[in-house]
Structure formats: structure tokens, C-alpha cells
Amino acid sequence: MDNNFEDKTTEILNSRINAIQSKLEEHERKINLLLEEKTEKFSNNAWVKGATTTPSGASSLGEAPLPPSPTDNQKTGPSGFERFANWLKEDWLIKLGALILLIGLGWLVSYAFLNNWIGPMGRISMGIILGVALLTFGWWRMNEYKHQGGIFLVVGSTAILLTIFAAREIYGFFTPTTALIMMFLSTAFVALNSVKHDSRSLAISSLLLAGIAPLLTNPTGLTDIAWFSYLFVITAGAIWVVSLTGWRILTSFSLIMIALYSTPHFSCSLNEIVLLFAYAFVGMFFIVNMLGFLKLKAKTIGPDLFTAAGSGLFLIAWILAAAQDEWKSLIMVVWALVFSVGAFMVFKITQRKGPFFVYLAVSLGLLAAATAAELQGAALTIAYTIESGLVSILAYQVLRNVDIVKKTALLLIGPILLSFQSMDAYSWREGVFNEDFFVLLILAVTLLASGFFFLGEKKEGEKDSINIGAILFTIGTIFIYILIWLSTHALSFIENDTATTVSLFIFTVIGIGTYIKGKTNDVKSFRIYGGLLLFFVVGRLLLVDVWHMGLGERIFTFLLIGALLMSTAFLGRKKKEQINLNNN
């Protein structure tokens, strides 16, 4: 009995022990699998992050992208607020004592000023010493904390600028030139540190401080030559920084600064000498932009394009304001050649259209300004028309790129706008062949020729969202119709109603012919064009001429136009019937 009980107890215990061991083994196996999966994921992520030629989340062996780790989006370090809190916690008693000490010193200095314990010289010296101390501390701090050091540098330079301004305005201690040199040295120190520590924001701050400096030195005490000599030095320094760092936005800021300071000097007594500075500024910007376009092929060129366009406008403004009248047009043409040749060379080397179009626009602006300086009225419109046409021809001969040349057709917008005054000119009352007649004729021929050219160069099967050739051709025909209308009404031996009838007859014939040609040849654009022209004729008859024509002229015109329209029943059918017979 006892033996049986012991055997059963032993058997039960052994089974329980075996069950516990199997469960422990199973749990151990699961833990090992989890550890292996974690290790494998970690190694795969490390391999993916270390690969430089494969996309993020994919291995170099072509495996599927790995899912992002749950910790990928988590911050790897403390936030700015946490870093500031940690900085405050460290030696907080010393920092608190320093703050209390600074407040007490501030009150002591204020009390000393109020009781005249510290004279003017001492006050200015204290301000300059404080600014130098901040500059020195910022220079030292930037070795470990670039952002904090930059703040101290800007504050120190600002303190020096304000101190020297107070010395000039309140106590009259320094001459304008001396004050400007001292301010420049403080901003130059900031700029040098921006280059050394690769801080673009610090470089921009130094340029802004250097730009503000002349305003704090009693600008009326500086001559125009001194003003622009200082701006030239600042610009040269900014370009030097750009050459070392590639921060081309500094050139844009320099241009804006120069333009703002130049505006009050357009009417100065030495504007011819200042004009030479303007040439120097534009030349520097042009050279920097050309080198930037050649060197920075794969980067954005927004600041360079802004500088190119802005320097062109700056140059035109100074030439118009300061150059002698007999030399203005020649100077503009020379600069236009410089810009166009430089832009073409950059385009041939880099194949970048942006710089070419910007400097081409600047060159054309200079050419237009030169033309406006020499001509006016109808002669100016004719010159603009011829120039616009020649630009398209020369651009095609040089570039052999129709897509680029199409954009030059936009230049014809200027002559079109100027031609409006020729449509209502008094000369039409004196006869047909006047200067305004040739304005409209030359513009119409130029538009038609440009339209034919672009239509002929259109590739087979090409579908443009905007067909420049068709647009130019259509506008050219509109100017032909305007010319016909004005010419018939300018004839002295034809009454006004008769001239209207003749013009509408010509328009109707052209409209019917175009519509029939489009219908028989299945050309949709011809059908639309002819239909619109006929719609205009009928609309004018029913809305305008029916109220203004005499009864006899009205009857004749309506019968004539109606007969022409009804004659379309016998036109364009023979060819269509012949086609149907051939198909059968």
C-alpha cells in the first residue's frame, strides 16, 4: 500500500517536473528567437544607413525596403529648451550671482552718469570696451557653441556702432570718416568669423550692420565719393565671402543696399564720377554671376538671376540719370553687347536657359532704352518692331533652338502696345500714306513673317499647348484688316459709308475663302478663323452699321454681303462630291 502510494507520488512529481522543463525550454527558445530578430533588424538598419548609394530603407542587394524602426522618428538628443535648462542647472549659484552683479553694476553706471562721476570720454570708452569684450567673448564662444558665439558677436558689433553713433551725435568726438572706419572694423571682424565658422546667418548680419553704419555717422558729413567708396569696399568684401563660401545671396543683399543708397544721389553734383562707381558695381556683379553660373551647375541660381536683373535695372537708371545725353544710347548699346555676349558664352558652356534669358532681357531693355533716347513717336515704334524681329532672327541663327526663339516673340508685345496710338492718329485725316500707315504695315509684316516662320518650323506631330506661330499670324492679319479699314476711310474721294462697305466686302471675301479652304481640306483652324471673321462682319452690320449708314448704302451693303454669303452654297462642293465618287 505504501509502496504504491510512493510510486504514484514519484510519477506525478516527475510528470510535473518534465512539464515545467518543457515550458522553460519553450520560453527560452522564444526568447532566443526574439533576440535573433532584434539583432538581425539592427544589423540591417545599420547596413542601410551606412550605404551611400542605395535609397533609405533598402539594402544594396536589391532587397525590399525595411519598415521604419519605432525609434526612427524619435529625437536622438535633448531639445533646445532642455539644453537651456541643463545649462541653467549647472553652477546655477554662480550664474545667479553674475546676474545680480550685472544688475547692480548697471545701476551703478546709471547713477554715475546722473551724478557726472563718469565724463563723456569715459562713457564712450566704456561702451567701446563693452563692445570689444562682447566681440572677444563671442569669438571665443564660437569655438564650442557656434550659435551662441554668433549672437555675442552681433551684440558686440551693435554696441560699438551705437556707442560711436552716440559719440558723434551727442559729443561730436569723431569725424564721419573715422567713425565709419571704426564701425567697419567691427563688422569686418564679424564677417571674418562667419567665414571661419561657416555661418551664413552671421555673414548676412555683418553685411546688414555694415550697411547701417553710414546712417549712424551723420551722412551729410560724407562726400558722394566717400559714400560710394565705402559701398564699394563693402561690396568687394561681400564678394570675397561669396568666393570662399558660395553664399550668393550676399550679392543680392549688396545690390539692394547699393540701390537704396544710390537713389538720393541721382541728382548730385558729382554724378558723372558716381556713374563710374555704378559701372564698377555692375561689372563686379556681372563677373561674379558669370563665374557662379559656370561653377554652380547643379545648384539653384535664384539669387544670381535676381542679381542679374536687378543690376541691369540699376545700370539703366544710372545711365539715364547721370550720363550725358549724347552718350546715353552708345553706352547702353555697349553694355547690351557685354551682357548678351557673356550670357551666350555661359549658355554654350552650361546649356542653362535661365541665365541666358535674364541677361538677354537686360540687354534688350538696354537696347530699348537706347532707342527711346534717340527716337520718339512713330519712328520709335518702327524701330522697336524692327529690333524685335531682328532679335528673333539672330537668336535662331546663333542658337538654332526654336523653343528658345519662340520666347523672343514676346518682344513684339511692346510694338503692339505702341501701335495703338497710330490707329487713332490725326495723320489719317490727311491721307493714306503717312508715318502711321508704315507703322502698322511694318508691324503687320513682321507679325506675319514671324508666324510663317514658327509654323514652318513646327515639327510633325508636335502638339503645343500654345501655338506661337498661329497666334502671331492671326494678330498679323488683324493688323492688316485695321490697315485696310483705316486706309479706305482715309481716301478723300470715297464717302465714309462707301469705305465701310468696301472694307466689309474685303473681309467677307477673305472670311469665305478661308472657311471654304478649311472645309474642303478638313483644316479646323481655317474653318474657325473664317467663321469668326464672317461673324464679325455680320455682327457689325446688325449692331453698328444698321444705325449709322444711309438707307441707300445700307440696302446695297446688306444685299452685297448677303449674296456673298449665299454663294457659299455653290462653293466647296465639287471637290467634296469628287472625293465621295472616288471613295465609292
Coordinates of C-alpha atoms in Angstrom, one line a residue:
M1 CA 0.0 0.0 0.0
D2 CA 2.8 2.3 1.0
N3 CA 4.9 1.3 -2.0
N4 CA 2.0 2.0 -4.4
F5 CA 1.5 5.5 -2.9
E6 CA 5.2 6.3 -3.2
D7 CA 5.3 5.1 -6.8
K8 CA 2.3 7.3 -7.8
T9 CA 3.7 10.3 -6.0
T10 CA 7.0 9.9 -7.7
E11 CA 5.3 9.5 -11.1
I12 CA 3.2 12.7 -10.6
L13 CA 6.2 14.7 -9.5
N14 CA 8.3 13.5 -12.4
S15 CA 5.5 14.5 -14.9
R16 CA 5.2 17.9 -13.3
I17 CA 8.9 18.4 -13.4
N18 CA 9.0 17.4 -17.1
A19 CA 6.2 19.7 -17.9
I20 CA 7.9 22.6 -16.2
Q21 CA 11.2 21.8 -18.0
S22 CA 9.4 21.7 -21.4
K23 CA 7.8 25.1 -20.7
L24 CA 11.1 26.6 -19.7
E25 CA 12.7 25.2 -22.8
E26 CA 9.9 26.7 -25.0
H27 CA 10.2 30.1 -23.3
E28 CA 13.9 30.0 -23.7
R29 CA 13.6 29.2 -27.4
K30 CA 11.1 32.1 -27.9
I31 CA 13.5 34.5 -26.1
N32 CA 16.4 33.4 -28.3
L33 CA 14.2 33.9 -31.5
L34 CA 13.3 37.4 -30.4
L35 CA 16.9 38.3 -29.7
E36 CA 17.9 37.0 -33.1
E37 CA 15.2 39.1 -34.8
K38 CA 16.3 42.2 -32.9
T39 CA 19.9 41.6 -33.8
E40 CA 19.1 41.0 -37.5
K41 CA 16.9 44.2 -37.7
F42 CA 19.6 46.2 -36.0
S43 CA 22.3 44.9 -38.4
N44 CA 20.1 45.5 -41.5
N45 CA 19.3 49.1 -40.4
A46 CA 22.9 49.8 -39.8
W47 CA 23.8 48.4 -43.2
V48 CA 21.0 50.6 -44.8
K49 CA 22.1 53.7 -43.0
G50 CA 25.7 53.1 -43.9
A51 CA 25.1 52.6 -47.6
T52 CA 25.6 55.8 -49.6
T53 CA 24.4 54.6 -53.0
T54 CA 21.1 53.0 -52.0
P55 CA 17.8 54.6 -51.0
S56 CA 16.8 54.9 -47.4
G57 CA 15.1 51.7 -46.2
A58 CA 16.6 49.4 -48.9
S59 CA 19.7 47.3 -49.0
S60 CA 22.3 47.4 -51.7
L61 CA 21.4 43.8 -52.6
G62 CA 18.0 44.8 -54.0
E63 CA 16.0 43.6 -51.0
A64 CA 12.6 45.1 -50.2
P65 CA 12.6 48.3 -48.2
L66 CA 12.6 47.7 -44.4
P67 CA 9.8 49.2 -42.3
P68 CA 10.8 52.2 -40.3
S69 CA 12.0 51.5 -36.8
P70 CA 9.8 52.7 -34.0
T71 CA 12.6 54.9 -32.8
D72 CA 13.4 56.4 -36.1
N73 CA 11.1 59.4 -35.6
Q74 CA 12.2 59.9 -32.0
K75 CA 14.7 62.7 -31.1
T76 CA 18.2 61.5 -30.6
G77 CA 19.1 64.3 -28.2
P78 CA 17.6 66.9 -25.9
S79 CA 15.6 69.8 -27.2
G80 CA 16.8 73.4 -27.2
F81 CA 14.7 74.1 -24.1
E82 CA 16.1 71.0 -22.3
R83 CA 19.7 72.1 -23.2
F84 CA 19.0 75.6 -21.9
A85 CA 17.5 74.1 -18.7
N86 CA 20.6 71.9 -18.3
W87 CA 22.8 74.9 -18.8
L88 CA 21.0 76.8 -16.1
K89 CA 21.2 73.9 -13.7
E90 CA 24.9 73.7 -14.0
D91 CA 26.6 76.0 -11.5
W92 CA 23.3 77.9 -11.0
L93 CA 24.5 79.8 -8.0
I94 CA 27.4 81.3 -9.9
K95 CA 25.1 82.3 -12.8
L96 CA 22.5 83.8 -10.4
G97 CA 25.2 85.8 -8.7
A98 CA 26.6 87.0 -12.0
L99 CA 23.1 88.2 -13.0
I100 CA 22.6 90.1 -9.7
L101 CA 26.1 91.6 -10.0
L102 CA 25.3 92.8 -13.6
I103 CA 22.1 94.4 -12.4
G104 CA 23.9 96.2 -9.6
L105 CA 26.7 97.3 -12.0
G106 CA 24.1 98.7 -14.4
W107 CA 22.5 100.7 -11.6
L108 CA 25.9 101.9 -10.5
V109 CA 26.8 103.1 -14.0
S110 CA 23.4 104.9 -14.4
Y111 CA 23.9 106.6 -11.0
A112 CA 27.5 107.6 -12.0
F113 CA 26.1 109.1 -15.3
L114 CA 23.4 111.0 -13.5
N115 CA 25.9 112.5 -11.0
N116 CA 28.5 113.1 -13.7
W117 CA 31.1 110.8 -12.0
I118 CA 32.0 109.5 -15.4
G119 CA 32.6 112.1 -18.1
P120 CA 31.8 111.9 -21.8
M121 CA 35.1 110.3 -22.7
G122 CA 34.7 107.7 -20.0
R123 CA 31.2 106.8 -21.1
I124 CA 32.2 106.3 -24.8
S125 CA 35.3 104.4 -23.7
M126 CA 33.1 102.1 -21.5
G127 CA 30.7 101.5 -24.4
I128 CA 33.6 100.6 -26.8
I129 CA 35.3 98.4 -24.2
L130 CA 32.0 96.6 -23.6
G131 CA 31.5 96.0 -27.3
V132 CA 35.1 94.7 -27.7
A133 CA 34.6 92.5 -24.7
L134 CA 31.4 91.0 -26.2
L135 CA 33.2 90.5 -29.6
T136 CA 36.1 88.8 -27.8
F137 CA 33.7 86.6 -25.8
G138 CA 31.7 85.7 -28.9
W139 CA 34.9 84.8 -30.8
W140 CA 35.9 82.5 -28.0
R141 CA 32.4 81.1 -27.6
M142 CA 32.0 80.2 -31.2
N143 CA 34.8 77.5 -30.9
E144 CA 32.3 75.4 -29.0
Y145 CA 28.9 76.9 -29.5
K146 CA 28.6 78.5 -32.9
H147 CA 25.1 79.9 -32.5
Q148 CA 25.7 81.4 -29.1
G149 CA 29.0 82.9 -30.2
G150 CA 27.4 84.5 -33.2
I151 CA 24.8 86.2 -31.0
F152 CA 27.5 87.7 -28.8
L153 CA 29.4 88.8 -31.9
V154 CA 26.4 90.6 -33.4
V155 CA 25.5 92.2 -30.0
G156 CA 29.1 93.4 -29.6
S157 CA 29.3 94.9 -33.0
T158 CA 25.9 96.6 -32.5
A159 CA 27.1 98.0 -29.2
I160 CA 30.2 99.5 -30.9
L161 CA 28.0 101.0 -33.7
L162 CA 25.6 102.6 -31.2
T163 CA 28.4 103.9 -29.0
I164 CA 30.2 105.6 -31.9
F165 CA 26.8 107.0 -33.1
A166 CA 26.3 108.5 -29.6
A167 CA 29.8 109.8 -29.7
R168 CA 29.2 111.5 -33.0
E169 CA 25.7 112.9 -32.3
I170 CA 25.9 113.8 -28.7
Y171 CA 29.5 114.7 -28.0
G172 CA 30.9 115.2 -31.6
F173 CA 34.0 113.2 -30.8
F174 CA 34.9 111.6 -34.2
T175 CA 34.9 112.8 -37.8
P176 CA 32.5 110.9 -40.1
T177 CA 35.3 109.1 -41.8
T178 CA 36.9 108.0 -38.5
A179 CA 33.6 106.8 -37.2
L180 CA 32.8 104.9 -40.3
I181 CA 36.2 103.2 -40.3
M182 CA 35.7 102.1 -36.7
M183 CA 32.3 100.7 -37.4
F184 CA 33.5 98.9 -40.5
L185 CA 36.3 97.2 -38.5
S186 CA 33.8 95.8 -36.0
T187 CA 31.5 94.5 -38.8
A188 CA 34.5 93.1 -40.7
F189 CA 35.5 91.1 -37.6
V190 CA 32.0 89.6 -37.6
A191 CA 32.3 88.7 -41.3
L192 CA 35.7 87.0 -40.8
N193 CA 34.2 84.9 -38.0
S194 CA 31.3 83.9 -40.2
V195 CA 33.7 82.6 -42.8
K196 CA 35.9 80.8 -40.3
H197 CA 32.9 79.1 -38.6
D198 CA 30.8 78.7 -41.7
S199 CA 27.8 80.7 -40.5
R200 CA 25.7 82.2 -43.3
S201 CA 23.3 84.0 -40.9
L202 CA 26.3 85.7 -39.3
A203 CA 27.6 86.8 -42.7
I204 CA 24.2 88.3 -43.5
S205 CA 24.1 90.1 -40.1
S206 CA 27.6 91.6 -40.7
L207 CA 26.5 92.9 -44.1
L208 CA 23.4 94.4 -42.7
L209 CA 25.4 96.1 -39.9
A210 CA 27.9 97.4 -42.4
G211 CA 25.0 98.8 -44.5
I212 CA 23.5 100.6 -41.5
A213 CA 26.9 102.1 -40.4
P214 CA 26.8 105.1 -42.8
L215 CA 23.4 106.2 -41.4
L216 CA 25.0 106.4 -38.0
T217 CA 27.8 108.7 -38.9
N218 CA 26.0 111.8 -39.9
P219 CA 25.7 111.1 -43.6
T220 CA 25.7 114.8 -44.6
G221 CA 29.3 114.9 -43.4
L222 CA 30.4 112.4 -46.1
T223 CA 31.0 113.3 -49.7
D224 CA 29.5 111.4 -52.5
I225 CA 32.8 109.8 -53.4
A226 CA 33.3 108.7 -49.8
W227 CA 29.8 107.2 -49.7
F228 CA 30.4 105.1 -52.8
S229 CA 34.0 104.2 -51.9
Y230 CA 32.7 102.7 -48.7
L231 CA 29.9 100.9 -50.5
F232 CA 32.5 99.6 -53.0
V233 CA 34.6 98.2 -50.2
I234 CA 31.6 96.6 -48.5
T235 CA 30.6 95.0 -51.9
A236 CA 34.1 93.8 -52.6
G237 CA 34.2 92.2 -49.1
A238 CA 30.8 90.5 -49.7
I239 CA 32.0 89.1 -53.0
W240 CA 35.2 87.9 -51.3
V241 CA 33.0 86.0 -48.8
V242 CA 30.9 84.6 -51.6
S243 CA 34.0 83.4 -53.4
L244 CA 35.0 81.4 -50.3
T245 CA 31.7 80.1 -49.1
G246 CA 29.3 80.2 -52.2
W247 CA 26.6 82.2 -50.3
R248 CA 25.4 84.1 -53.4
I249 CA 22.6 85.6 -51.5
L250 CA 25.1 88.1 -50.2
T251 CA 25.5 89.6 -53.6
S252 CA 21.7 90.2 -53.8
F253 CA 21.8 91.9 -50.4
S254 CA 24.7 94.0 -51.6
L255 CA 22.8 95.1 -54.7
I256 CA 19.7 96.1 -52.6
M257 CA 21.9 98.1 -50.3
I258 CA 23.6 99.9 -53.1
A259 CA 20.3 100.6 -54.9
L260 CA 18.8 102.1 -51.7
Y261 CA 21.8 104.3 -51.0
S262 CA 22.0 105.4 -54.7
T263 CA 18.5 106.8 -55.0
P264 CA 19.2 110.1 -53.2
H265 CA 22.4 110.7 -55.3
F266 CA 20.9 110.6 -58.8
S267 CA 20.9 114.4 -58.8
C268 CA 24.2 115.0 -57.0
S269 CA 26.8 117.5 -58.3
L270 CA 29.4 114.8 -59.0
N271 CA 27.0 112.3 -60.6
E272 CA 29.4 111.7 -63.5
I273 CA 32.0 110.4 -61.1
V274 CA 29.4 108.4 -59.2
L275 CA 28.4 106.9 -62.5
L276 CA 31.8 105.3 -62.7
F277 CA 31.1 103.6 -59.4
A278 CA 27.9 102.4 -60.8
Y279 CA 29.8 100.8 -63.8
A280 CA 32.2 99.2 -61.3
F281 CA 29.3 97.8 -59.2
V282 CA 27.6 96.3 -62.2
G283 CA 30.8 94.9 -63.6
M284 CA 31.6 93.2 -60.3
F285 CA 28.1 91.7 -60.1
F286 CA 28.3 90.6 -63.7
I287 CA 31.7 88.8 -63.3
V288 CA 30.5 87.1 -60.0
N289 CA 27.3 85.9 -61.7
M290 CA 29.2 84.6 -64.7
L291 CA 31.6 82.6 -62.5
G292 CA 28.6 81.4 -60.4
F293 CA 26.7 80.1 -63.4
L294 CA 29.8 78.3 -64.6
K295 CA 30.8 76.9 -61.2
L296 CA 27.5 76.0 -59.6
K297 CA 25.9 74.0 -62.4
A298 CA 23.8 71.7 -60.2
K299 CA 22.5 74.2 -57.7
T300 CA 19.7 76.7 -57.6
I301 CA 20.5 80.1 -59.2
G302 CA 17.7 82.2 -57.9
P303 CA 19.9 84.8 -56.2
D304 CA 22.1 85.0 -59.3
L305 CA 19.1 85.7 -61.5
F306 CA 17.8 88.3 -59.1
T307 CA 21.2 90.0 -59.1
A308 CA 21.4 89.9 -62.9
A309 CA 18.0 91.5 -63.4
G310 CA 18.5 94.0 -60.6
S311 CA 21.9 95.1 -61.7
G312 CA 20.5 95.7 -65.2
L313 CA 17.8 98.0 -63.9
F314 CA 20.3 99.7 -61.6
L315 CA 22.6 100.4 -64.6
I316 CA 19.7 101.7 -66.8
A317 CA 18.6 104.1 -64.0
W318 CA 22.1 105.5 -63.5
I319 CA 22.8 105.9 -67.2
L320 CA 19.5 107.8 -67.7
A321 CA 20.1 109.9 -64.6
A322 CA 23.8 110.7 -64.9
A323 CA 25.2 110.1 -68.4
Q324 CA 25.4 112.9 -70.9
D325 CA 22.6 112.9 -73.4
E326 CA 24.8 112.5 -76.5
W327 CA 26.4 109.4 -74.9
K328 CA 23.4 107.6 -73.4
S329 CA 22.4 105.5 -76.3
L330 CA 26.0 104.4 -77.1
I331 CA 26.8 103.4 -73.5
M332 CA 23.6 101.4 -73.3
V333 CA 24.4 99.6 -76.6
V334 CA 27.9 98.7 -75.3
W335 CA 26.6 97.3 -72.1
A336 CA 23.9 95.4 -74.0
L337 CA 26.7 93.7 -76.1
V338 CA 28.6 92.9 -73.0
F339 CA 25.6 91.2 -71.3
S340 CA 24.5 89.4 -74.4
V341 CA 27.9 88.0 -75.3
G342 CA 28.5 86.9 -71.7
A343 CA 25.1 85.2 -71.5
F344 CA 25.7 83.4 -74.8
M345 CA 29.0 82.1 -73.6
V346 CA 27.5 80.8 -70.4
F347 CA 24.7 79.2 -72.4
K348 CA 27.1 77.4 -74.8
I349 CA 29.1 76.1 -71.9
T350 CA 26.4 75.1 -69.4
Q351 CA 23.3 74.8 -71.6
R352 CA 21.3 76.7 -68.9
K353 CA 18.5 78.8 -70.3
G354 CA 17.8 80.8 -67.1
P355 CA 20.9 83.0 -67.2
F356 CA 20.6 83.4 -70.9
F357 CA 17.1 84.7 -70.8
V358 CA 17.7 87.0 -67.9
Y359 CA 20.7 88.7 -69.4
L360 CA 19.1 88.7 -72.8
A361 CA 16.1 90.6 -71.3
V362 CA 18.6 93.0 -69.7
S363 CA 20.3 93.5 -73.0
L364 CA 17.0 94.1 -74.8
G365 CA 16.0 96.5 -72.1
L366 CA 19.2 98.5 -72.6
L367 CA 18.7 98.4 -76.4
A368 CA 15.1 99.6 -76.0
A369 CA 16.2 102.4 -73.6
A370 CA 18.9 103.4 -76.1
T371 CA 16.3 103.5 -78.9
A372 CA 13.9 105.6 -76.8
A373 CA 16.7 108.0 -76.0
E374 CA 17.2 108.7 -79.7
L375 CA 13.7 108.4 -81.2
Q376 CA 10.1 109.1 -80.4
G377 CA 6.6 108.7 -81.8
A378 CA 6.1 106.6 -85.0
A379 CA 9.9 106.3 -85.6
L380 CA 10.2 104.7 -82.1
T381 CA 7.5 102.2 -82.8
I382 CA 9.0 101.2 -86.2
A383 CA 12.5 100.9 -84.6
Y384 CA 11.1 98.7 -81.8
T385 CA 9.3 96.5 -84.4
I386 CA 12.4 96.0 -86.5
E387 CA 14.6 95.3 -83.4
S388 CA 12.1 92.7 -82.1
G389 CA 12.1 90.9 -85.5
L390 CA 15.9 91.0 -85.8
V391 CA 16.3 89.6 -82.3
S392 CA 14.3 86.5 -83.2
I393 CA 16.3 86.1 -86.4
L394 CA 19.6 86.5 -84.7
A395 CA 18.6 84.2 -81.8
Y396 CA 17.7 81.5 -84.2
Q397 CA 20.9 81.9 -86.3
V398 CA 23.0 81.7 -83.2
L399 CA 21.2 79.2 -81.0
R400 CA 19.4 77.0 -83.6
N401 CA 16.8 76.3 -80.9
V402 CA 13.2 77.1 -82.0
D403 CA 11.8 76.6 -78.5
I404 CA 14.1 79.4 -77.1
V405 CA 13.5 81.6 -80.2
K406 CA 9.7 81.3 -79.6
K407 CA 10.0 83.1 -76.3
T408 CA 11.7 86.1 -78.0
A409 CA 8.4 86.7 -79.9
L410 CA 7.1 88.2 -76.7
L411 CA 9.2 91.2 -77.5
L412 CA 6.6 92.2 -80.1
I413 CA 4.2 93.0 -77.3
G414 CA 5.9 96.3 -76.9
P415 CA 5.5 97.5 -80.5
I416 CA 1.9 96.3 -80.5
L417 CA 1.1 98.4 -77.5
L418 CA 2.9 101.4 -79.0
S419 CA 1.0 101.0 -82.3
F420 CA -2.4 101.8 -80.6
Q421 CA -1.6 105.5 -80.8
S422 CA -1.1 105.1 -84.6
M423 CA -4.6 103.7 -85.1
D424 CA -6.2 106.9 -83.9
A425 CA -3.6 109.4 -85.2
Y426 CA -4.6 112.7 -86.7
S427 CA -2.5 111.9 -89.8
W428 CA -5.2 109.6 -91.1
R429 CA -7.3 112.7 -91.9
E430 CA -4.7 114.0 -94.2
G431 CA -4.2 110.9 -96.4
V432 CA -3.3 107.3 -96.6
F433 CA 0.5 107.1 -96.9
N434 CA 1.6 108.7 -93.7
E435 CA 4.0 107.6 -91.0
D436 CA 1.3 105.8 -89.0
F437 CA 0.5 103.8 -92.1
F438 CA 4.0 102.5 -92.2
V439 CA 4.0 101.8 -88.5
L440 CA 1.0 99.4 -88.9
L441 CA 2.3 98.0 -92.2
I442 CA 5.8 97.1 -90.8
L443 CA 4.3 95.6 -87.7
A444 CA 1.8 93.5 -89.6
V445 CA 4.5 92.2 -92.0
T446 CA 6.8 91.4 -89.0
L447 CA 4.0 89.5 -87.3
L448 CA 3.0 87.6 -90.4
A449 CA 6.6 86.7 -91.2
S450 CA 7.3 85.5 -87.6
G451 CA 4.1 83.5 -87.7
F452 CA 5.0 81.8 -91.0
F453 CA 8.5 81.0 -89.7
F454 CA 7.3 79.4 -86.5
L455 CA 4.5 77.5 -88.3
G456 CA 7.1 76.2 -90.8
E457 CA 9.5 75.1 -88.0
K458 CA 6.8 73.2 -86.1
K459 CA 7.7 69.5 -86.0
E460 CA 5.3 67.0 -87.5
G461 CA 3.0 65.6 -84.8
E462 CA 4.1 68.2 -82.3
K463 CA 1.3 69.4 -80.1
D464 CA 2.0 72.7 -78.2
S465 CA -0.3 74.0 -75.5
I466 CA 0.2 77.4 -77.1
N467 CA 0.9 77.7 -80.8
I468 CA 3.0 80.8 -81.1
G469 CA 3.1 80.7 -84.9
A470 CA -0.7 80.6 -85.2
I471 CA -1.1 83.4 -82.6
L472 CA 1.4 85.7 -84.4
F473 CA -0.1 85.0 -87.8
T474 CA -3.6 85.8 -86.5
I475 CA -2.5 89.0 -84.9
G476 CA -0.7 90.0 -88.1
T477 CA -3.9 89.5 -90.1
I478 CA -5.8 91.6 -87.6
F479 CA -3.4 94.5 -88.2
I480 CA -3.8 94.0 -91.9
Y481 CA -7.6 94.4 -91.5
I482 CA -7.1 97.5 -89.4
L483 CA -4.8 98.9 -92.0
I484 CA -7.4 98.2 -94.7
W485 CA -10.1 99.9 -92.7
L486 CA -8.1 103.0 -91.9
S487 CA -6.8 103.3 -95.5
T488 CA -10.2 103.1 -97.1
H489 CA -11.6 105.6 -94.7
A490 CA -8.7 107.9 -95.3
L491 CA -9.3 108.2 -99.1
S492 CA -10.7 111.6 -99.8
F493 CA -12.7 110.6 -102.9
I494 CA -14.7 107.9 -101.0
E495 CA -17.6 108.6 -98.7
N496 CA -17.4 107.1 -95.2
D497 CA -20.3 104.7 -95.8
T498 CA -18.8 103.5 -99.1
A499 CA -15.4 102.9 -97.3
T500 CA -17.2 100.8 -94.7
T501 CA -18.9 98.8 -97.5
V502 CA -15.6 98.2 -99.3
S503 CA -13.9 97.1 -96.1
L504 CA -16.7 94.7 -95.1
F505 CA -16.7 93.3 -98.7
I506 CA -12.9 92.6 -98.5
F507 CA -13.3 91.0 -95.0
T508 CA -16.2 88.9 -96.2
V509 CA -14.3 87.6 -99.3
I510 CA -11.3 86.7 -97.1
G511 CA -13.6 85.0 -94.5
I512 CA -15.5 83.0 -97.1
G513 CA -12.3 81.9 -98.8
T514 CA -10.6 80.8 -95.6
Y515 CA -13.7 79.0 -94.4
I516 CA -14.2 77.1 -97.7
K517 CA -10.5 76.2 -97.8
G518 CA -10.7 74.8 -94.3
K519 CA -13.9 72.9 -95.1
T520 CA -12.7 71.3 -98.3
N521 CA -9.3 70.4 -96.9
D522 CA -10.6 69.5 -93.4
V523 CA -8.5 72.1 -91.6
K524 CA -10.3 73.0 -88.4
S525 CA -8.2 76.2 -87.7
F526 CA -9.1 77.6 -91.1
R527 CA -12.8 77.0 -90.6
I528 CA -12.7 78.6 -87.2
Y529 CA -10.8 81.6 -88.4
G530 CA -13.1 82.2 -91.4
G531 CA -16.2 81.7 -89.3
L532 CA -15.0 84.3 -86.7
L533 CA -14.2 86.8 -89.4
L534 CA -17.7 86.4 -91.0
F535 CA -19.3 86.6 -87.6
F536 CA -17.5 89.9 -87.1
V537 CA -18.8 91.3 -90.4
V538 CA -22.4 90.2 -89.8
G539 CA -22.2 91.4 -86.2
R540 CA -21.0 94.9 -87.2
L541 CA -23.8 95.1 -89.9
L542 CA -26.5 94.2 -87.4
L543 CA -25.3 96.1 -84.4
V544 CA -23.5 99.2 -85.8
D545 CA -23.9 99.9 -89.4
V546 CA -27.7 99.4 -89.5
W547 CA -28.0 102.5 -87.3
H548 CA -25.3 104.7 -88.9
M549 CA -25.5 104.1 -92.7
G550 CA -27.8 105.9 -95.0
L551 CA -30.7 104.0 -96.4
G552 CA -29.3 103.5 -99.9
E553 CA -25.9 102.5 -98.7
R554 CA -27.4 100.2 -96.1
I555 CA -29.6 98.4 -98.7
F556 CA -26.6 98.0 -101.1
T557 CA -24.3 96.7 -98.3
F558 CA -26.8 94.2 -96.9
L559 CA -27.6 92.8 -100.4
L560 CA -23.9 92.5 -101.3
I561 CA -22.9 90.8 -98.1
G562 CA -25.9 88.5 -98.2
A563 CA -25.3 87.5 -101.8
L564 CA -21.7 86.7 -100.9
L565 CA -22.7 84.5 -98.0
M566 CA -25.4 82.7 -100.1
S567 CA -22.8 82.0 -102.8
T568 CA -21.1 79.5 -100.4
A569 CA -23.9 77.1 -101.4
F570 CA -22.1 76.6 -104.8
L571 CA -18.5 76.7 -103.4
G572 CA -16.6 73.8 -102.0
R573 CA -19.0 71.1 -103.1
K574 CA -17.4 70.0 -106.3
K575 CA -14.3 68.7 -104.6
K576 CA -16.3 67.1 -101.9
E577 CA -18.6 65.3 -104.4
Q578 CA -15.5 64.2 -106.4
I579 CA -14.0 62.7 -103.2
N580 CA -17.2 60.8 -102.5
L581 CA -17.3 59.4 -106.0
N582 CA -13.7 58.3 -105.8
N583 CA -14.4 56.5 -102.5
N584 CA -17.4 54.7 -104.0

